[in-house]
mmCIF file of C-alpha atoms in Angstrom:
data_model
loop_
_atom_site.group_PDB
_atom_site.id
_atom_site.type_symbol
_atom_site.label_atom_id
_atom_site.label_comp_id
_atom_site.label_asym_id
_atom_site.label_seq_id
_atom_site.Cartn_x
_atom_site.Cartn_y
_atom_site.Cartn_z
ATOM 1 C CA MET A 1 429.765 -8.705 113.863
ATOM 2 C CA ARG A 2 433.312 -8.299 115.167
ATOM 3 C CA ILE A 3 434.404 -11.424 117.034
ATOM 4 C CA VAL A 4 437.350 -12.771 118.993
ATOM 5 C CA GLN A 5 438.109 -16.456 118.499
ATOM 6 C CA VAL A 6 439.494 -18.108 121.642
ATOM 7 C CA GLY A 7 441.201 -21.474 121.198
ATOM 8 C CA LEU A 8 443.675 -22.118 118.395
ATOM 9 C CA GLY A 9 444.372 -25.826 118.845
ATOM 10 C CA GLY A 10 443.667 -28.286 116.050
ATOM 11 C CA PHE A 11 439.900 -27.910 116.261
ATOM 12 C CA GLY A 12 440.098 -24.134 116.659
ATOM 13 C CA ARG A 13 442.280 -23.889 113.563
ATOM 14 C CA ASP A 14 439.734 -25.989 111.688
ATOM 15 C CA TRP A 15 437.048 -23.465 112.681
ATOM 16 C CA ALA A 16 439.258 -20.631 111.449
ATOM 17 C CA GLU A 17 440.052 -22.273 108.127
ATOM 18 C CA HIS A 18 436.837 -24.061 107.165
ATOM 19 C CA VAL A 19 433.905 -22.608 109.112
ATOM 20 C CA ILE A 20 434.252 -18.887 109.822
ATOM 21 C CA PRO A 21 434.922 -18.002 106.143
ATOM 22 C CA LEU A 22 431.469 -19.437 105.311
ATOM 23 C CA VAL A 23 429.767 -16.787 107.473
ATOM 24 C CA PRO A 24 430.535 -13.357 105.980
ATOM 25 C CA GLU A 25 428.391 -11.678 108.634
ATOM 26 C CA VAL A 26 431.308 -12.082 111.072
ATOM 27 C CA GLU A 27 434.787 -10.571 111.069
ATOM 28 C CA VAL A 28 437.504 -12.063 113.261
ATOM 29 C CA VAL A 29 439.292 -9.037 114.684
ATOM 30 C CA ALA A 30 441.445 -10.968 117.170
ATOM 31 C CA THR A 31 442.385 -14.449 118.308
ATOM 32 C CA ALA A 32 443.601 -15.811 121.623
ATOM 33 C CA ASP A 33 445.134 -18.924 123.146
ATOM 34 C CA LEU A 34 447.025 -19.465 126.390
ATOM 35 C CA LEU A 35 449.501 -21.787 124.666
ATOM 36 C CA GLU A 36 452.236 -20.096 122.676
ATOM 37 C CA ALA A 37 452.653 -23.183 120.487
ATOM 38 C CA SER A 38 449.023 -22.991 119.371
ATOM 39 C CA ARG A 39 449.325 -19.277 118.655
ATOM 40 C CA LEU A 40 452.456 -19.810 116.563
ATOM 41 C CA GLN A 41 450.858 -22.673 114.617
ATOM 42 C CA ALA A 42 447.860 -20.509 113.767
ATOM 43 C CA ILE A 43 450.106 -17.637 112.677
ATOM 44 C CA ASP A 44 452.296 -19.950 110.583
ATOM 45 C CA ALA A 45 449.167 -21.354 108.918
ATOM 46 C CA GLY A 46 448.056 -17.855 107.958
ATOM 47 C CA LEU A 47 444.921 -18.062 110.111
ATOM 48 C CA THR A 48 445.795 -15.027 112.228
ATOM 49 C CA THR A 49 448.583 -12.477 112.541
ATOM 50 C CA ALA A 50 451.006 -11.715 115.347
ATOM 51 C CA ASP A 51 449.554 -8.253 115.961
ATOM 52 C CA ARG A 52 446.037 -9.617 116.572
ATOM 53 C CA CYS A 53 446.906 -12.843 118.370
ATOM 54 C CA PHE A 54 446.871 -12.661 122.172
ATOM 55 C CA ALA A 55 447.459 -14.900 125.161
ATOM 56 C CA THR A 56 444.184 -14.004 126.860
ATOM 57 C CA VAL A 57 440.649 -13.160 125.837
ATOM 58 C CA GLU A 58 440.787 -10.063 128.042
ATOM 59 C CA GLU A 59 443.698 -8.623 126.032
ATOM 60 C CA ALA A 60 441.997 -9.457 122.739
ATOM 61 C CA ILE A 61 438.718 -7.764 123.733
ATOM 62 C CA GLU A 62 440.360 -4.686 125.212
ATOM 63 C CA THR A 63 442.585 -4.151 122.178
ATOM 64 C CA THR A 64 439.967 -4.677 119.469
ATOM 65 C CA ASP A 65 436.604 -3.801 121.082
ATOM 66 C CA ALA A 66 434.907 -6.889 119.605
ATOM 67 C CA ASP A 67 431.163 -7.530 119.815
ATOM 68 C CA ALA A 68 431.288 -11.246 120.643
ATOM 69 C CA VAL A 69 433.566 -14.142 121.511
ATOM 70 C CA LEU A 70 433.681 -17.573 119.884
ATOM 71 C CA VAL A 71 435.126 -20.188 122.248
ATOM 72 C CA THR A 72 436.723 -23.088 120.371
ATOM 73 C CA ALA A 73 439.140 -24.064 123.139
ATOM 74 C CA SER A 74 439.177 -27.471 124.827
ATOM 75 C CA LEU A 75 436.550 -28.133 127.503
ATOM 76 C CA VAL A 76 438.752 -26.979 130.390
ATOM 77 C CA GLY A 77 438.948 -23.520 128.794
ATOM 78 C CA HIS A 78 435.242 -23.037 128.078
ATOM 79 C CA VAL A 79 434.077 -21.526 131.351
ATOM 80 C CA PRO A 80 437.071 -19.221 132.033
ATOM 81 C CA ALA A 81 436.968 -17.774 128.501
ATOM 82 C CA ALA A 82 433.178 -17.392 128.460
ATOM 83 C CA ARG A 83 433.113 -15.840 131.929
ATOM 84 C CA ALA A 84 435.742 -13.280 130.946
ATOM 85 C CA ALA A 85 433.836 -12.407 127.779
ATOM 86 C CA LEU A 86 430.504 -12.006 129.560
ATOM 87 C CA GLN A 87 432.061 -9.912 132.323
ATOM 88 C CA ALA A 88 433.430 -7.671 129.575
ATOM 89 C CA GLY A 89 429.912 -7.294 128.141
ATOM 90 C CA ARG A 90 430.323 -9.539 125.079
ATOM 91 C CA HIS A 91 428.022 -12.204 123.657
ATOM 92 C CA VAL A 92 429.443 -15.744 123.591
ATOM 93 C CA LEU A 93 429.159 -18.824 121.384
ATOM 94 C CA ILE A 94 430.791 -21.919 122.922
ATOM 95 C CA GLU A 95 431.706 -25.276 121.434
ATOM 96 C CA LYS A 96 430.089 -28.321 123.008
ATOM 97 C CA PRO A 97 430.161 -29.594 125.718
ATOM 98 C CA PHE A 98 429.030 -26.266 127.149
ATOM 99 C CA ALA A 99 430.832 -26.675 130.498
ATOM 100 C CA PRO A 100 432.446 -29.364 132.690
ATOM 101 C CA SER A 101 429.397 -29.275 134.968
ATOM 102 C CA VAL A 102 425.777 -28.161 134.915
ATOM 103 C CA ALA A 103 426.480 -25.819 137.843
ATOM 104 C CA GLU A 104 429.138 -23.948 135.848
ATOM 105 C CA ALA A 105 426.829 -23.771 132.827
ATOM 106 C CA LYS A 106 424.096 -22.266 135.014
ATOM 107 C CA GLU A 107 426.581 -19.701 136.314
ATOM 108 C CA LEU A 108 427.305 -18.508 132.777
ATOM 109 C CA ILE A 109 423.602 -18.431 131.884
ATOM 110 C CA ALA A 110 422.839 -16.305 134.935
ATOM 111 C CA LEU A 111 425.717 -13.958 134.176
ATOM 112 C CA ALA A 112 424.537 -13.504 130.577
ATOM 113 C CA ALA A 113 420.947 -12.877 131.676
ATOM 114 C CA ALA A 114 422.014 -10.303 134.277
ATOM 115 C CA ARG A 115 423.908 -8.362 131.612
ATOM 116 C CA GLY A 116 421.406 -8.754 128.787
ATOM 117 C CA LEU A 117 423.777 -10.878 126.719
ATOM 118 C CA VAL A 118 423.488 -14.035 124.641
ATOM 119 C CA VAL A 119 425.355 -17.209 125.524
ATOM 120 C CA ALA A 120 424.863 -20.054 123.058
ATOM 121 C CA VAL A 121 426.277 -23.507 122.319
ATOM 122 C CA SER A 122 427.353 -24.813 118.916
ATOM 123 C CA GLN A 123 425.222 -27.977 118.810
ATOM 124 C CA ASN A 124 425.858 -28.134 115.100
ATOM 125 C CA TYR A 125 424.144 -31.453 114.302
ATOM 126 C CA ARG A 126 420.790 -29.638 114.499
ATOM 127 C CA PHE A 127 421.708 -27.590 111.442
ATOM 128 C CA PHE A 128 421.343 -30.312 108.820
ATOM 129 C CA PRO A 129 418.433 -31.010 106.469
ATOM 130 C CA ALA A 130 417.456 -34.506 107.677
ATOM 131 C CA PRO A 131 416.871 -33.788 111.384
ATOM 132 C CA ARG A 132 415.040 -30.592 110.549
ATOM 133 C CA ALA A 133 412.747 -32.428 108.129
ATOM 134 C CA VAL A 134 412.045 -35.218 110.620
ATOM 135 C CA ALA A 135 411.411 -32.701 113.415
ATOM 136 C CA ALA A 136 408.674 -31.240 111.210
ATOM 137 C CA LEU A 137 407.145 -34.707 110.665
ATOM 138 C CA VAL A 138 407.018 -35.227 114.428
ATOM 139 C CA ALA A 139 405.593 -31.780 115.159
ATOM 140 C CA GLU A 140 402.903 -32.059 112.493
ATOM 141 C CA GLN A 141 402.136 -35.737 113.295
ATOM 142 C CA THR A 142 402.277 -36.418 109.572
ATOM 143 C CA TYR A 143 402.223 -40.172 110.186
ATOM 144 C CA GLY A 144 400.381 -40.151 113.486
ATOM 145 C CA PRO A 145 401.860 -40.359 116.987
ATOM 146 C CA LEU A 146 405.445 -41.479 117.465
ATOM 147 C CA HIS A 147 405.791 -44.577 119.686
ATOM 148 C CA ALA A 148 409.339 -45.993 119.306
ATOM 149 C CA VAL A 149 412.827 -44.747 118.394
ATOM 150 C CA GLY A 150 416.100 -46.604 117.862
ATOM 151 C CA ILE A 151 419.515 -45.000 117.252
ATOM 152 C CA ASP A 152 422.686 -46.797 116.176
ATOM 153 C CA PHE A 153 426.058 -45.025 115.904
ATOM 154 C CA ARG A 154 429.066 -46.948 114.551
ATOM 155 C CA GLN A 155 432.576 -45.749 113.818
ATOM 156 C CA PHE A 156 436.042 -47.302 114.100
ATOM 157 C CA SER A 157 438.451 -44.743 115.509
ATOM 158 C CA GLY A 158 442.097 -45.718 115.404
ATOM 159 C CA ALA A 159 441.793 -48.125 112.495
ATOM 160 C CA ASP A 160 445.051 -46.655 111.180
ATOM 161 C CA GLY A 161 446.842 -47.570 114.426
ATOM 162 C CA ILE A 162 447.509 -43.915 115.283
ATOM 163 C CA ALA A 163 446.313 -42.616 118.654
ATOM 164 C CA SER A 164 445.082 -39.034 119.008
ATOM 165 C CA PRO A 165 444.153 -36.865 122.006
ATOM 166 C CA HIS A 166 440.595 -38.072 121.414
ATOM 167 C CA HIS A 167 441.660 -41.574 122.499
ATOM 168 C CA ALA A 168 442.847 -40.300 125.884
ATOM 169 C CA LEU A 169 439.539 -38.707 126.899
ATOM 170 C CA ALA A 170 437.921 -39.964 130.092
ATOM 171 C CA GLU A 171 434.518 -40.263 128.364
ATOM 172 C CA PRO A 172 435.162 -40.517 124.607
ATOM 173 C CA LEU A 173 431.690 -41.870 123.828
ATOM 174 C CA LEU A 174 429.182 -40.165 126.125
ATOM 175 C CA VAL A 175 430.724 -36.709 126.598
ATOM 176 C CA ASP A 176 432.535 -36.329 123.286
ATOM 177 C CA MET A 177 430.011 -37.971 120.942
ATOM 178 C CA SER A 178 426.698 -39.035 122.477
ATOM 179 C CA ILE A 179 425.987 -35.475 123.591
ATOM 180 C CA HIS A 180 425.238 -34.772 119.918
ATOM 181 C CA HIS A 181 422.738 -37.632 119.794
ATOM 182 C CA PHE A 182 421.110 -36.629 123.090
ATOM 183 C CA ASP A 183 420.713 -33.084 121.764
ATOM 184 C CA LEU A 184 419.190 -34.411 118.539
ATOM 185 C CA ILE A 185 416.690 -36.469 120.546
ATOM 186 C CA ARG A 186 415.528 -33.299 122.306
ATOM 187 C CA PHE A 187 415.414 -31.320 119.063
ATOM 188 C CA VAL A 188 413.794 -33.849 116.724
ATOM 189 C CA LEU A 189 411.273 -35.201 119.233
ATOM 190 C CA ASP A 190 410.628 -31.782 120.851
ATOM 191 C CA ARG A 191 410.688 -33.535 124.219
ATOM 192 C CA GLU A 192 412.874 -33.307 127.273
ATOM 193 C CA ILE A 193 414.762 -36.416 128.365
ATOM 194 C CA SER A 194 413.531 -37.532 131.779
ATOM 195 C CA GLY A 195 415.771 -40.483 132.597
ATOM 196 C CA VAL A 196 418.703 -42.558 131.354
ATOM 197 C CA ASP A 197 419.813 -46.127 131.987
ATOM 198 C CA VAL A 198 423.180 -46.591 130.293
ATOM 199 C CA ARG A 199 426.035 -49.115 130.302
ATOM 200 C CA THR A 200 429.460 -48.421 128.779
ATOM 201 C CA TRP A 201 432.639 -50.459 128.368
ATOM 202 C CA ASP A 202 435.929 -50.618 126.446
ATOM 203 C CA PRO A 203 437.493 -53.687 124.782
ATOM 204 C CA ASP A 204 440.986 -54.375 126.124
ATOM 205 C CA TRP A 205 442.429 -54.185 122.602
ATOM 206 C CA SER A 206 441.094 -50.702 121.810
ATOM 207 C CA MET A 207 443.251 -47.579 121.729
ATOM 208 C CA PHE A 208 440.907 -45.721 124.075
ATOM 209 C CA THR A 209 441.539 -44.910 127.717
ATOM 210 C CA GLY A 210 437.874 -44.475 128.619
ATOM 211 C CA PRO A 211 434.751 -46.433 127.599
ATOM 212 C CA SER A 212 434.451 -46.442 123.829
ATOM 213 C CA GLU A 213 431.082 -48.116 123.390
ATOM 214 C CA GLY A 214 427.797 -48.451 125.172
ATOM 215 C CA CYS A 215 424.065 -48.878 125.003
ATOM 216 C CA GLY A 216 421.079 -47.733 126.965
ATOM 217 C CA LEU A 217 417.493 -46.615 127.288
ATOM 218 C CA ILE A 218 416.729 -42.905 127.049
ATOM 219 C CA GLU A 219 413.341 -42.040 128.524
ATOM 220 C CA CYS A 220 411.360 -39.114 127.120
ATOM 221 C CA GLY A 221 408.475 -39.145 129.540
ATOM 222 C CA ASP A 222 406.302 -42.135 130.449
ATOM 223 C CA ASP A 223 405.157 -42.911 126.914
ATOM 224 C CA LEU A 224 408.354 -42.959 124.836
ATOM 225 C CA THR A 225 411.735 -44.633 125.311
ATOM 226 C CA VAL A 226 414.643 -44.357 122.870
ATOM 227 C CA SER A 227 416.905 -47.379 122.371
ATOM 228 C CA TYR A 228 420.497 -46.189 121.945
ATOM 229 C CA ARG A 229 423.724 -47.911 120.911
ATOM 230 C CA GLY A 230 427.024 -46.188 120.189
ATOM 231 C CA SER A 231 430.488 -47.461 119.375
ATOM 232 C CA TRP A 232 433.865 -45.978 118.468
ATOM 233 C CA VAL A 233 435.278 -49.480 117.791
ATOM 234 C CA SER A 234 432.671 -51.156 115.599
ATOM 235 C CA ARG A 235 433.749 -53.333 112.668
ATOM 236 C CA GLY A 236 430.274 -52.928 111.218
ATOM 237 C CA PRO A 237 429.427 -50.538 108.378
ATOM 238 C CA ARG A 238 430.211 -46.966 109.418
ATOM 239 C CA THR A 239 427.225 -44.780 110.081
ATOM 240 C CA THR A 240 427.149 -41.053 109.542
ATOM 241 C CA TRP A 241 428.008 -38.917 112.559
ATOM 242 C CA SER A 242 424.380 -38.498 113.564
ATOM 243 C CA GLY A 243 423.914 -42.268 113.395
ATOM 244 C CA GLU A 244 421.093 -44.290 111.896
ATOM 245 C CA TRP A 245 417.639 -43.532 113.281
ATOM 246 C CA ARG A 246 414.514 -45.692 113.027
ATOM 247 C CA MET A 247 411.335 -44.034 114.206
ATOM 248 C CA ASP A 248 408.010 -45.870 114.390
ATOM 249 C CA PHE A 249 404.864 -43.792 113.977
ATOM 250 C CA ALA A 250 401.299 -45.104 114.037
ATOM 251 C CA ASP A 251 401.124 -45.049 110.215
ATOM 252 C CA ALA A 252 404.731 -45.363 109.033
ATOM 253 C CA GLU A 253 408.361 -46.073 109.829
ATOM 254 C CA VAL A 254 410.863 -43.274 109.187
ATOM 255 C CA TRP A 255 414.541 -44.118 108.701
ATOM 256 C CA TRP A 256 417.034 -41.284 108.545
ATOM 257 C CA THR A 257 420.703 -40.448 108.769
ATOM 258 C CA SER A 258 422.684 -37.202 108.729
ATOM 259 C CA ARG A 259 426.085 -35.489 108.683
ATOM 260 C CA GLY A 260 428.563 -37.318 106.518
ATOM 261 C CA ASP A 261 432.277 -36.597 106.326
ATOM 262 C CA GLY A 262 433.845 -33.390 105.082
ATOM 263 C CA PRO A 263 432.644 -29.859 104.365
ATOM 264 C CA GLU A 264 429.698 -31.130 102.314
ATOM 265 C CA GLY A 265 428.526 -33.588 104.930
ATOM 266 C CA TRP A 266 424.920 -32.570 104.256
ATOM 267 C CA ARG A 267 425.055 -34.636 101.057
ATOM 268 C CA ALA A 268 424.822 -37.792 103.207
ATOM 269 C CA ASP A 269 421.503 -36.675 104.706
ATOM 270 C CA GLU A 270 418.674 -39.003 103.838
ATOM 271 C CA VAL A 271 415.122 -39.612 105.035
ATOM 272 C CA ARG A 272 413.095 -42.646 103.926
ATOM 273 C CA VAL A 273 409.481 -43.383 104.804
ATOM 274 C CA ARG A 274 408.097 -46.920 104.784
ATOM 275 C CA ARG A 275 404.302 -46.884 104.546
ATOM 276 C CA ALA A 276 401.867 -49.559 103.396
ATOM 277 C CA GLY A 277 404.737 -51.703 102.140
ATOM 278 C CA ARG A 278 406.257 -48.960 99.976
ATOM 279 C CA VAL A 279 409.418 -46.933 100.643
ATOM 280 C CA ARG A 280 409.660 -43.298 99.606
ATOM 281 C CA LYS A 281 412.726 -41.052 99.827
ATOM 282 C CA LEU A 282 411.885 -37.517 100.908
ATOM 283 C CA GLU A 283 413.286 -34.470 99.149
ATOM 284 C CA LEU A 284 415.271 -32.367 101.613
ATOM 285 C CA ASP A 285 415.838 -28.635 101.766
ATOM 286 C CA THR A 286 419.576 -28.182 102.319
ATOM 287 C CA GLY A 287 419.253 -24.520 103.241
ATOM 288 C CA PRO A 288 422.015 -21.939 102.884
ATOM 289 C CA ARG A 289 424.124 -22.905 105.935
ATOM 290 C CA THR A 290 424.660 -26.261 107.624
ATOM 291 C CA ASP A 291 426.818 -27.727 110.386
ATOM 292 C CA ARG A 292 428.978 -25.296 112.417
ATOM 293 C CA ALA A 293 428.367 -22.537 109.877
ATOM 294 C CA GLY A 294 424.678 -23.000 110.666
ATOM 295 C CA SER A 295 425.175 -22.628 114.419
ATOM 296 C CA LEU A 296 427.376 -19.554 113.958
ATOM 297 C CA THR A 297 424.805 -18.006 111.599
ATOM 298 C CA GLU A 298 421.984 -18.676 114.082
ATOM 299 C CA PHE A 299 424.050 -17.022 116.835
ATOM 300 C CA VAL A 300 424.629 -13.867 114.794
ATOM 301 C CA THR A 301 421.051 -13.717 113.483
ATOM 302 C CA ALA A 302 419.532 -14.122 116.938
ATOM 303 C CA ILE A 303 421.593 -11.241 118.318
ATOM 304 C CA GLU A 304 420.632 -9.020 115.378
ATOM 305 C CA GLN A 305 416.944 -9.868 115.928
ATOM 306 C CA GLY A 306 417.086 -9.416 119.688
ATOM 307 C CA ARG A 307 416.067 -12.986 120.534
ATOM 308 C CA GLN A 308 417.630 -16.090 122.076
ATOM 309 C CA PRO A 309 419.282 -18.547 119.655
ATOM 310 C CA GLN A 310 417.770 -21.962 119.081
ATOM 311 C CA THR A 311 420.828 -23.414 120.823
ATOM 312 C CA SER A 312 420.898 -20.976 123.720
ATOM 313 C CA GLY A 313 422.780 -21.931 126.839
ATOM 314 C CA ARG A 314 419.513 -22.250 128.737
ATOM 315 C CA ASP A 315 418.091 -24.675 126.166
ATOM 316 C CA ASN A 316 421.343 -26.629 126.122
ATOM 317 C CA LEU A 317 421.106 -27.405 129.839
ATOM 318 C CA GLY A 318 418.832 -30.328 128.933
ATOM 319 C CA SER A 319 421.460 -31.873 126.659
ATOM 320 C CA LEU A 320 424.297 -31.213 129.105
ATOM 321 C CA ALA A 321 422.380 -32.646 132.066
ATOM 322 C CA THR A 322 421.441 -35.738 130.044
ATOM 323 C CA THR A 323 425.099 -36.303 129.168
ATOM 324 C CA TYR A 324 426.357 -36.102 132.739
ATOM 325 C CA ALA A 325 423.398 -38.154 133.984
ATOM 326 C CA ALA A 326 424.376 -40.825 131.424
ATOM 327 C CA VAL A 327 427.961 -40.824 132.735
ATOM 328 C CA GLU A 328 426.606 -41.283 136.275
ATOM 329 C CA SER A 329 424.263 -44.043 135.113
ATOM 330 C CA ALA A 330 427.134 -45.911 133.460
ATOM 331 C CA ARG A 331 429.326 -45.467 136.551
ATOM 332 C CA THR A 332 426.699 -46.691 139.007
ATOM 333 C CA ARG A 333 425.003 -49.161 136.624
ATOM 334 C CA ARG A 334 421.568 -47.857 137.516
ATOM 335 C CA GLN A 335 418.851 -45.631 136.114
ATOM 336 C CA VAL A 336 419.361 -41.898 136.729
ATOM 337 C CA SER A 337 416.809 -39.090 136.617
ATOM 338 C CA VAL A 338 417.925 -36.155 134.475
ATOM 339 C CA ALA A 339 415.960 -33.780 136.715
ATOM 340 C CA ASP A 340 418.423 -34.563 139.503
ATOM 341 C CA TRP A 341 421.163 -32.970 137.378
ATOM 342 C CA LEU A 342 419.303 -29.780 136.513
#
């Protein structure tokens, strides 16, 4: 599949260097970024060449006749780049968050549907062995019905005293990080999130501009509520990026964690089952592709098979709506229905 990569900032360059080469089914035939500085950095790093690096996605598509567009730009660039690609008749894979609003996400979904195209979101935390194994336990009711879930995410960002653009985000916890956990709740539990009651805050000594930690209750219908805590400024033991999950079933407790640091983050995946006083560690199937390489592979495979990807834009509306409902809940300090955001 011939693709155009749009967005050559730090994260986009990381995609170009460490992710795309892991998926030989795709060929990057052009790149694009509105900022000249980003284009020059990518060229200097050997990640693209001057003759196939453009200022706009329209130029890149017209010049190279690509099949699809990968949007790795910052959030403000997601909708304009995806809209241009879809209007040009190209499939689109977008980094998370999908769009700055649910309304804009719906616009892109409708445009893709009208033109028979795929629009998908790289919710890459789904493509790891631990959540996939636990999702199977839930679906098969291996240990009976699930009745309680607790998630704890702990990191300390800025421990080196160096601020990054990440620290200046308006919602560094909920929109930048918790969206992954909300999406995992929907995937692992195979349930939609119905309501959120969240509180967030930021210590006055932190390097963040927006709220860096929070906690809340995530309702998945009337019979299951997830307890959630997340922090970018915790002095406690660091969790993996997916956090530490404790899930109580009728016949067992399942503890799991996923996505460690680096390109082999799958090595940190672990699932332990406590049953009848004994703890057993499950063997996990790592699979051929994990992380962002997994989401890119699913995108390509779905198009080849003529189906919607697991992380289609339409499916991702639930995760996006939950995220913005959580922001509203934290702002108003009240419970918010996710349905009101869909």
